[in-house]
Steps between C-alpha positions, in 0.01 A plus 500: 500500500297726698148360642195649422420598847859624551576745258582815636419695204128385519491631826641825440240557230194413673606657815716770410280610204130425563409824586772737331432745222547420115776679405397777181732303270361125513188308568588199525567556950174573560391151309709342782421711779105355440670120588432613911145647526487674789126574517500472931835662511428802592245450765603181643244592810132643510564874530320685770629851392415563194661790475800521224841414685743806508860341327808734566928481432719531806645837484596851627210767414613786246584782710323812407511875601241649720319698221155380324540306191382574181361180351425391196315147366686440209347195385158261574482191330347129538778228371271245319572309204828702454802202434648589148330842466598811476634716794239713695645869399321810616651880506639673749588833521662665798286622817433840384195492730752487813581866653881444573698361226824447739493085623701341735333170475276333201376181630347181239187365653347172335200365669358190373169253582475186374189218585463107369819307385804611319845453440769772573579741244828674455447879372675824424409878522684694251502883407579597160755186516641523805376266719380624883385131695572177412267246689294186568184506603314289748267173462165557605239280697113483476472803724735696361818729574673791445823612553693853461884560378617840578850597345728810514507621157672854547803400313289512219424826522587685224320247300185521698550914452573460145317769305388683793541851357520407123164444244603139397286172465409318805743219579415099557448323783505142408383196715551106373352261673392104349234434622213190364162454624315165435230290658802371771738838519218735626716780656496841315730771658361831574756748511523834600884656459544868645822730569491732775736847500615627809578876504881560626554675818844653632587105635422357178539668206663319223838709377646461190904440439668125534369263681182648497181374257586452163383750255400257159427148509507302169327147513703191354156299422324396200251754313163481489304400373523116620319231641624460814730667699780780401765261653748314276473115517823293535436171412794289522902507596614663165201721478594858491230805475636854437346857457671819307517818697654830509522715777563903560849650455440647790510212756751483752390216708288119377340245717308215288221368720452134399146290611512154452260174564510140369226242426438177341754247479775774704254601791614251742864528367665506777349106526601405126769214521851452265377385132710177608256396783224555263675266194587239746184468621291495170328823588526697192206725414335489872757636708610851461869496510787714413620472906464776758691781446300847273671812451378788315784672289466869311707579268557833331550528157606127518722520835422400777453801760289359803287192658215396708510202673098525611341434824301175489122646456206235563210570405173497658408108377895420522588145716188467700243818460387465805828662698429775292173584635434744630900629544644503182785382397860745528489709195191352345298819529747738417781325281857667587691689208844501466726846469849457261677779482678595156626832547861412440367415116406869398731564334443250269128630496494846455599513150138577323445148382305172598597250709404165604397357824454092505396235727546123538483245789755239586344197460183605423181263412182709412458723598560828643344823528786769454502891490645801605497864559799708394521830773680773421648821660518765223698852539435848330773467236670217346720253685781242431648197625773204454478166638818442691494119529232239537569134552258154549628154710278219582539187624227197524478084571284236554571214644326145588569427844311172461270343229291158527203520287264720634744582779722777497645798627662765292659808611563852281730760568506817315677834519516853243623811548453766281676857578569813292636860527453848288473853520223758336542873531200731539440858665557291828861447432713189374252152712730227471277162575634148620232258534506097582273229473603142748306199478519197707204189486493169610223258475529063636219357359419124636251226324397203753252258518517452115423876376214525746670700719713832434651700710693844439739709670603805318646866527555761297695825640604806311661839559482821265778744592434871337744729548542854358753803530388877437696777448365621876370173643494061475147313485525126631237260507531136571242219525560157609202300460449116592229260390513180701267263376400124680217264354379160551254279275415230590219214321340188618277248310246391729304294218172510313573784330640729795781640620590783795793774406663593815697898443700714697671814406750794671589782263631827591576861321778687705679798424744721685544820316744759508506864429752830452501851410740694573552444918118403531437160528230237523421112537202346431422148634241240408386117613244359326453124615234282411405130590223271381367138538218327343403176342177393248334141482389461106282235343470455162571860355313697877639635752296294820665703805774764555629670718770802474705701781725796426726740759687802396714769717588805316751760643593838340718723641570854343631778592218695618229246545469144549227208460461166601223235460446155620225298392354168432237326355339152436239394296354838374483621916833777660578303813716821577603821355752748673603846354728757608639806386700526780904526448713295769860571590537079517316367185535176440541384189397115408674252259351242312 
């Protein structure tokens, strides 16, 4: 029998949940995330400033052309009272106002304040379904912050340009955010979400033909109205959620764009232990469970065509807040999406009719957020296709390494690999398409001092291999991505109603990427690294002292710019902060 002051799944609520946002679908987290009051968190010193603190994601600036932007403020709104209401939706029409009408770069630019106390919220932007930013946003202190995502949206272009030169009905632009205001949750969110168009020049202009923008998106979300969110909601290991679609029979090449997120019970998955330690240790009902392995499978008209095994996002009140302040955490800002590619199953598409694109999550507790973009290429007449071959193998164990109790270490080993081949004629000739999906993760989990302290060790790596043949040229493009991910947790009683929670935390997001057309080639290379440390004294259900200390190198290397930053912080204050756009014949790159 676990001890009261031992059990690890107390700990992980009150410490891993206190400040986290209640997920659309339930109410009952945010009951629980009250049990820690946190009313001197956020200003555990007398403030001398009291100017709001700037808040910003690690990452490479969008690169723009030299030309003036046209911008436009496409939405203004305070986030109040807004948890199970609604979506925000306003019109938009294209920038008609703009004198060129030629882009080479649209760029997403959500600005946000935010003053008092609050817990992080998890939102979406979506346009007429498709969704353009998934993100979290930042906790707030008494004198306030504010914080700005930019994000390249220019393969959404034709979306954006929809209706340009037609009289039709204004699109939607859709926000979600839960948000609850009461005498103790004081933060409202003032938002202000504008796209800027640059005008193309000779370097930038965006052509048309493969590999190019796509020319129709379809959205694989739920309809309006709702509310809460247009993502689906997988709640469980056997949960599957599915949307109908038809598509042009004039495509000739498909990329689904999948976004993904998890909360409640499955946001610290990758720190949920086997069912078995969880039975053995009479902790049924506290503990989330279901062990640490997550996988997100889509399936197309019941087959399975591609994966996502998701970087681990932690949000802005995630393990201790304070690392997260005021560098957030990888990802948290700007949550990745994930690109499958399905050409090869055209020709099992383009036949006029619908067609059904699902989603489930291998092992799943609730719940996640899940939803996806379908892009499309489309020619001038009609095209066909045959799937050549497709085939699925996957592989994964658990195993106890040692068990005593509270003690234990367990260790998971997973593998997939997903590949498929087909050809589609159009006007550009007969594109035949091979494309693969590899998987590898690991994760050793160990429980000591009787569940009070956990420690994890876990990597996920991954490599998409495109690869097409046209009649005059090939296309290749290969990614190999690797998320390594190290945390430590650690608790300590210290009587009368206290305790101290000692964290520390490495996670990375690296990709090399490879590209071909033809004879022209390119590599892109990126190191994103990022290290924190902090501990909290709590008495009773407040947080008496903290502090919180985060480092982060990020290196991108392209091939015709490059961009580094290293920076640190601790408690609120940049110790250092180093940026270069400067490329080096030697870079370095770092390993976890």
């Amino acid at each position: 029998m676990a001890s009261s002051s031992s059990v690890l799944s107390l700990l992980l609520f009150h410490l891993f949940f206190f400040l986290n946002h209640p997920p659309s679908s339930t109410a009952h987290l945010h009951k629980l995330t009250t049990s820690l009051r946190s009313d001197h968190f956020s200003d555990l010193k007398p403030l001398k400033n009291p100017s709001p603190t700037r808040f910003f994601e690690v990452t490479k600036p969008v690169k723009v052309p030299k030309t003036k932007p046209c911008s436009s403020l496409v939405l203004q709104h305070d986030f109040a009272s807004t948890y199970g209401k609604p979506p925000v939706v306003v019109p938009y029409s294209p920038p008609s106002h703009c004198k060129s009408q030629n882009f080479s770069k649209i760029v997403l630019e959500w600005t946000a304040t935010c003053k008092g106390r609050q817990f992080d919220r998890i939102f979406g932007v979506w346009l007429d379904g498709v969704e353009l930013l998934r993100s979290c946003t930042a906790e707030p202190r008494k004198s306030g912050i504010i914080w700005t995502v930019d994000k390249d949206i220019t393969r959404y272009y034709s979306l954006l340009l929809k209706n340009q030169n037609d009289q039709i009905q204004n699109q939607n632009l859709a926000v979600y955010m839960g948000n609850i205001i009461d005498e103790t949750y004081t933060g409202i969110y003032h938002v202000n979400l504008s796209f800027h168009f640059y005008p193309s020049d000779d370097s930038n202009f965006l052509k048309s033909g493969y590999g190019s923008r796509p020319d129709l998106i379809i959205p694989i979300s739920r309809n309006l109205p709702l509310n809460d969110g247009l993502w689906f909601e997988i709640q469980n290991q056997t949960h599957v959620e599915s949307k109908k679609f038809m598509i042009p029979q004039t495509a000739y090449r498909a990329v689904l764009e999948v976004y993904v997120s998890f909360h409640e019970n499955d946001e610290f998955w990758y720190m949920n232990p086997p069912n078995e330690y969880i039975d053995l240790n009479n902790l049924t009902g506290s503990l989330p469970g279901n062990s640490a392995f997550r996988e997100v499978l889509v399936s197309l008209d019941g087959e399975l065509v591609g994966a996502v095994w998701p970087f681990t996002v932690i949000h802005t009140g995630g393990v201790n807040p304070l690392l997260w302040r005021p560098i957030s955490a990888i990802g948290s800002f700007n949550l990745p999406s994930y690109d499958i590619e399905i050409t090869p199953f055209l020709g099992n598409l383009l036949d006029g009719k619908s067609h059904r694109l699902g989603f489930s999550v291998t092992n799943a507790l609730n719940v996640w957020f899940i939803d996806a973009n379908l892009h499309l290429w489309l020619d001038s007449k009609k095209t066909q296709g045959r799937l050549l071959g497709h085939d699925s193998k996957s592989s994964s164990s658990t195993s106890t390494l040692s068990m005593k109790g509270l003690n234990a270490t367990f260790f998971i080993h997973s593998t997939r690999s997903i590949s498929s081949h087909g050809w589609v004629e159009s006007s550009h000739g007969k594109m035949t398409t091979k494309t693969t999906q590899d998987f590898g993760f690991m994760n050793k989990m160990v429980m000591a001092k009787n569940g009070d302290l956990q420690i994890v060790n876990q990597k996920i790596h991954f490599t998409n291999d495109l690869h097409t043949t046209l009649p005059s040229s090939t296309y290749t493009l290969k990614s190999t991505k690797t998320f390594p991910l190290y945390l430590y947790f650690d608790y300590t009683n210290q009587g009368n109603g206290s305790y101290v929670a000692k964290s520390k935390i490495k996670m990375g997001f690296n990709e090399n990427r490879f590209k071909k057309v033809g004879s022209a080639l390119s590599r892109t290379l990126l190191n994103n690294l990022q290290k924190g440390r902090g501990n909290m004294r709590v008495k009773g259900h407040l947080v008496i002292n903290g502090t919180g200390a985060t480092s982060q190198v990020y290196k991108y290397v392209g091939p015709n710019s490059c961009y580094s930053r290293n920076v640190s912080s601790s408690n609120y204050t940049i110790l250092y902060d180093e940026v270069s756009d400067c490329c080096s014949k030697n870079v370095r790159f770092m390993k976890l």
